[in-house]
XYZ file of N, CA and C in Angstrom:
258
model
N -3.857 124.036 2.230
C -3.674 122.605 2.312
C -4.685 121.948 1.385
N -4.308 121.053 0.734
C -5.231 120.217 -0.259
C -4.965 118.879 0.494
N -6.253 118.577 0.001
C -6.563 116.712 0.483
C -6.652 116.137 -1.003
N -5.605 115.130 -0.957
C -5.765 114.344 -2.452
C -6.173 112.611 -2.011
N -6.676 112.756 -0.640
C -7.237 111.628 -0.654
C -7.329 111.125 0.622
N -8.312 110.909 1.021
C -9.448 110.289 2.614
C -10.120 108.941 2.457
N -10.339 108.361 4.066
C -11.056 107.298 3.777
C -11.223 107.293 5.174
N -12.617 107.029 5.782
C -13.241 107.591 7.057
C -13.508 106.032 7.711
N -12.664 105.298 8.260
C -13.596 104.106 8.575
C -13.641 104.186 10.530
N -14.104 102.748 11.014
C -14.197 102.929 12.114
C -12.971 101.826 12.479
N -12.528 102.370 13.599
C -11.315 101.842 14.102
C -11.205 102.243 15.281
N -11.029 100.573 15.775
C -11.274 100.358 17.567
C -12.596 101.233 18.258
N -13.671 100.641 17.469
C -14.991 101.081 18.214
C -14.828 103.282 17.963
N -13.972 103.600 17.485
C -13.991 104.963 17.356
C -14.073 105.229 16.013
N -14.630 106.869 15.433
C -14.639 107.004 13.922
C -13.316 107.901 13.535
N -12.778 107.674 12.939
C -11.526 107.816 12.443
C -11.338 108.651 10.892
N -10.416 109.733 11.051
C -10.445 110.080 9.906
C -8.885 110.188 9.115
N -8.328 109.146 7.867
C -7.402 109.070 7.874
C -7.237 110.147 6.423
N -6.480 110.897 6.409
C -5.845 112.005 5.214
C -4.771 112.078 4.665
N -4.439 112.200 3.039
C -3.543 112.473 2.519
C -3.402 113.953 2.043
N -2.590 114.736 2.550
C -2.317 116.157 2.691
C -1.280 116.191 1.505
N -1.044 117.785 1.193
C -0.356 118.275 0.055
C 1.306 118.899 1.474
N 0.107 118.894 2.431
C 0.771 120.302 3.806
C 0.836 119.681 4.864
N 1.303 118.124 5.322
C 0.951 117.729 6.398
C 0.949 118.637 7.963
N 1.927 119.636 8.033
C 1.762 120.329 9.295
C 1.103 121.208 9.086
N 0.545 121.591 8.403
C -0.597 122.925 8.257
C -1.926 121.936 9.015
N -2.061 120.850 8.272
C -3.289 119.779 8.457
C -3.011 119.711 9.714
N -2.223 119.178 10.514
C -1.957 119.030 12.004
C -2.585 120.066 12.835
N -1.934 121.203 12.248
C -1.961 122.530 12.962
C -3.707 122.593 13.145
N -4.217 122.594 11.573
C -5.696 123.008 11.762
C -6.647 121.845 13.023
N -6.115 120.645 12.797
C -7.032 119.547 13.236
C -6.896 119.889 14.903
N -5.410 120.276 15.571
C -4.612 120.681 16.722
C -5.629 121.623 17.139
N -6.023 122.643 16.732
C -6.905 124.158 16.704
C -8.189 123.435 17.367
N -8.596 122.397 16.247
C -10.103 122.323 16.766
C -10.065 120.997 17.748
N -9.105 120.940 18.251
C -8.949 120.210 19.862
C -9.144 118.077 19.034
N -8.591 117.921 17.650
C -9.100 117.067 17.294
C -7.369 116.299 17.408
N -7.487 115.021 17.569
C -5.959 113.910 18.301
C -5.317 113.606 16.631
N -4.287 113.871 16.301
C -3.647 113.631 14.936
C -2.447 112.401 15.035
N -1.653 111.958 13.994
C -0.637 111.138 14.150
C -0.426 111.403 12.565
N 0.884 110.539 12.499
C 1.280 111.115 11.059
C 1.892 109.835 10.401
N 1.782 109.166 9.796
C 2.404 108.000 8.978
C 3.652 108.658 7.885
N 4.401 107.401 6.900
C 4.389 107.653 5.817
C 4.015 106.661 4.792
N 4.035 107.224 3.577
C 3.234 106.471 2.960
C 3.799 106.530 1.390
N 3.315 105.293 0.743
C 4.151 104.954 -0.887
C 3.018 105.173 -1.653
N 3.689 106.118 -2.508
C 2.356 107.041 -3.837
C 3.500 106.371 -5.070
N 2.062 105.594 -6.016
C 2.514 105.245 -7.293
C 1.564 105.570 -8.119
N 1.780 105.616 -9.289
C 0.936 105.717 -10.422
C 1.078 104.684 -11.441
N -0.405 103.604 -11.376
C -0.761 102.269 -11.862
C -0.879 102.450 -13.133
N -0.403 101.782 -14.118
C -0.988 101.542 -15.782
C -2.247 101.124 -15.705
N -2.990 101.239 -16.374
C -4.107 101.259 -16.693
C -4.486 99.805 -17.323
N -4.283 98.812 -16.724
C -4.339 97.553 -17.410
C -4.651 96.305 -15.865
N -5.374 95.226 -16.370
C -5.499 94.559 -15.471
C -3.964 93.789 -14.879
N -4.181 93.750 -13.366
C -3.231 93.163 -12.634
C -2.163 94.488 -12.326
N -2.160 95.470 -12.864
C -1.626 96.426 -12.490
C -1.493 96.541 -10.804
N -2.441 96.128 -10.090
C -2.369 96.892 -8.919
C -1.561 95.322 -7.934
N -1.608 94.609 -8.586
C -1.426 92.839 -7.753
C -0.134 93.081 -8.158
N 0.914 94.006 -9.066
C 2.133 93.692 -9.573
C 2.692 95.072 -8.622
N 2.164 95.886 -8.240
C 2.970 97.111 -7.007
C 2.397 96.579 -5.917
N 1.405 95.687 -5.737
C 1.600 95.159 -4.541
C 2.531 94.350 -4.002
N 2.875 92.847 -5.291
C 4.018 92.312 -5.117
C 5.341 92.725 -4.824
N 5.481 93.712 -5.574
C 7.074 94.550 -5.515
C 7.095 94.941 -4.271
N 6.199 95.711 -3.657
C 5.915 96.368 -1.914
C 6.271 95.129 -1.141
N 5.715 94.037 -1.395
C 5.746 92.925 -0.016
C 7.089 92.087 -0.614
N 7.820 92.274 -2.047
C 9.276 91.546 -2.033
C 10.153 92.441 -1.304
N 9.910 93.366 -0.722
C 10.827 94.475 0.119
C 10.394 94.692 1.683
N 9.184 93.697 1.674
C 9.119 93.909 3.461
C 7.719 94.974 3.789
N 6.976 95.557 2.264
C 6.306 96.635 2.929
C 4.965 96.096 3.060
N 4.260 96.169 3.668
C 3.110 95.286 3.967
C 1.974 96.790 4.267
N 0.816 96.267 3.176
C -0.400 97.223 2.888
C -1.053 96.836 4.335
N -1.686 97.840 4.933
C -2.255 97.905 6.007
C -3.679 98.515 5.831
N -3.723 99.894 4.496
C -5.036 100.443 4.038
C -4.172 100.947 2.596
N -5.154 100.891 1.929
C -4.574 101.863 0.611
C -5.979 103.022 0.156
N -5.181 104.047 -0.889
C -6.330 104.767 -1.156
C -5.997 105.276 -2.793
N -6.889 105.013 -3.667
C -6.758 105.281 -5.032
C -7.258 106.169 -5.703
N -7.337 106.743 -6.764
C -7.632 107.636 -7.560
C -7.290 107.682 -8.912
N -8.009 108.460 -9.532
C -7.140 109.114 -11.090
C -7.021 110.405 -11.250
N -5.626 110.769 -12.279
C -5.614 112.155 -12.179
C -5.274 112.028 -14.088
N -6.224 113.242 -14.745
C -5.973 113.108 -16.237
C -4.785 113.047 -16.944
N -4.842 111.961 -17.493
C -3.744 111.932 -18.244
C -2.792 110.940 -17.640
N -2.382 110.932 -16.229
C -1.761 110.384 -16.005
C -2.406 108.808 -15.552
N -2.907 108.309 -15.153
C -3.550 106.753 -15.085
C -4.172 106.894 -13.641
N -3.947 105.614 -13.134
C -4.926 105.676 -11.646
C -3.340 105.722 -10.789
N -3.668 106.269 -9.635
C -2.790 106.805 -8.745
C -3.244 106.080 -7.435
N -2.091 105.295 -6.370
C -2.779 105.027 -5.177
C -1.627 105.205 -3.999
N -2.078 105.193 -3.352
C -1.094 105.319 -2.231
C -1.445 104.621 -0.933
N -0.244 103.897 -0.081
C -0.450 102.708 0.603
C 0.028 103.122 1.455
């Protein structure tokens, strides 16, 4: 299982660990093992141009369809530009 992307905050007075998996039921399975509480979302992976307003113009498109950002998590991968997923 690969993690291509985490973000640890606190939520409802508890610490929380939210993951983007390559393997989501492998990830389950392992977290399940060590007696740790899982849930599973889904989630919209794009890859941003590299230019300002880039990220305000896939946000717009997301909320002209109803999808409303709740957390997002970003990155870059070479070659290809910055990558985020909501």
């Amino acid at each position: 299982m690969d993690i291509i992307g985490f973000m640890a905050p606190l939520a409802d007075g508890r610490d929380a660990i939210r993951l983007v998996v390559d393997k989501p039921a492998a990830a389950k399975e392992a977290f399940a093992a060590g007696g740790w509480e899982t849930s599973e979302e889904d989630i919209v992976q794009v890859v941003l141009a590299d230019k300002p307003g880039a990220l305000g113009t896939a946000a717009s498109k997301l909320g002209a369809v109803g999808i409303n950002i709740d957390y997002a998590y970003s990155g870059s991968a070479k070659g290809v530009g910055t990558i985020a997923a909501f």
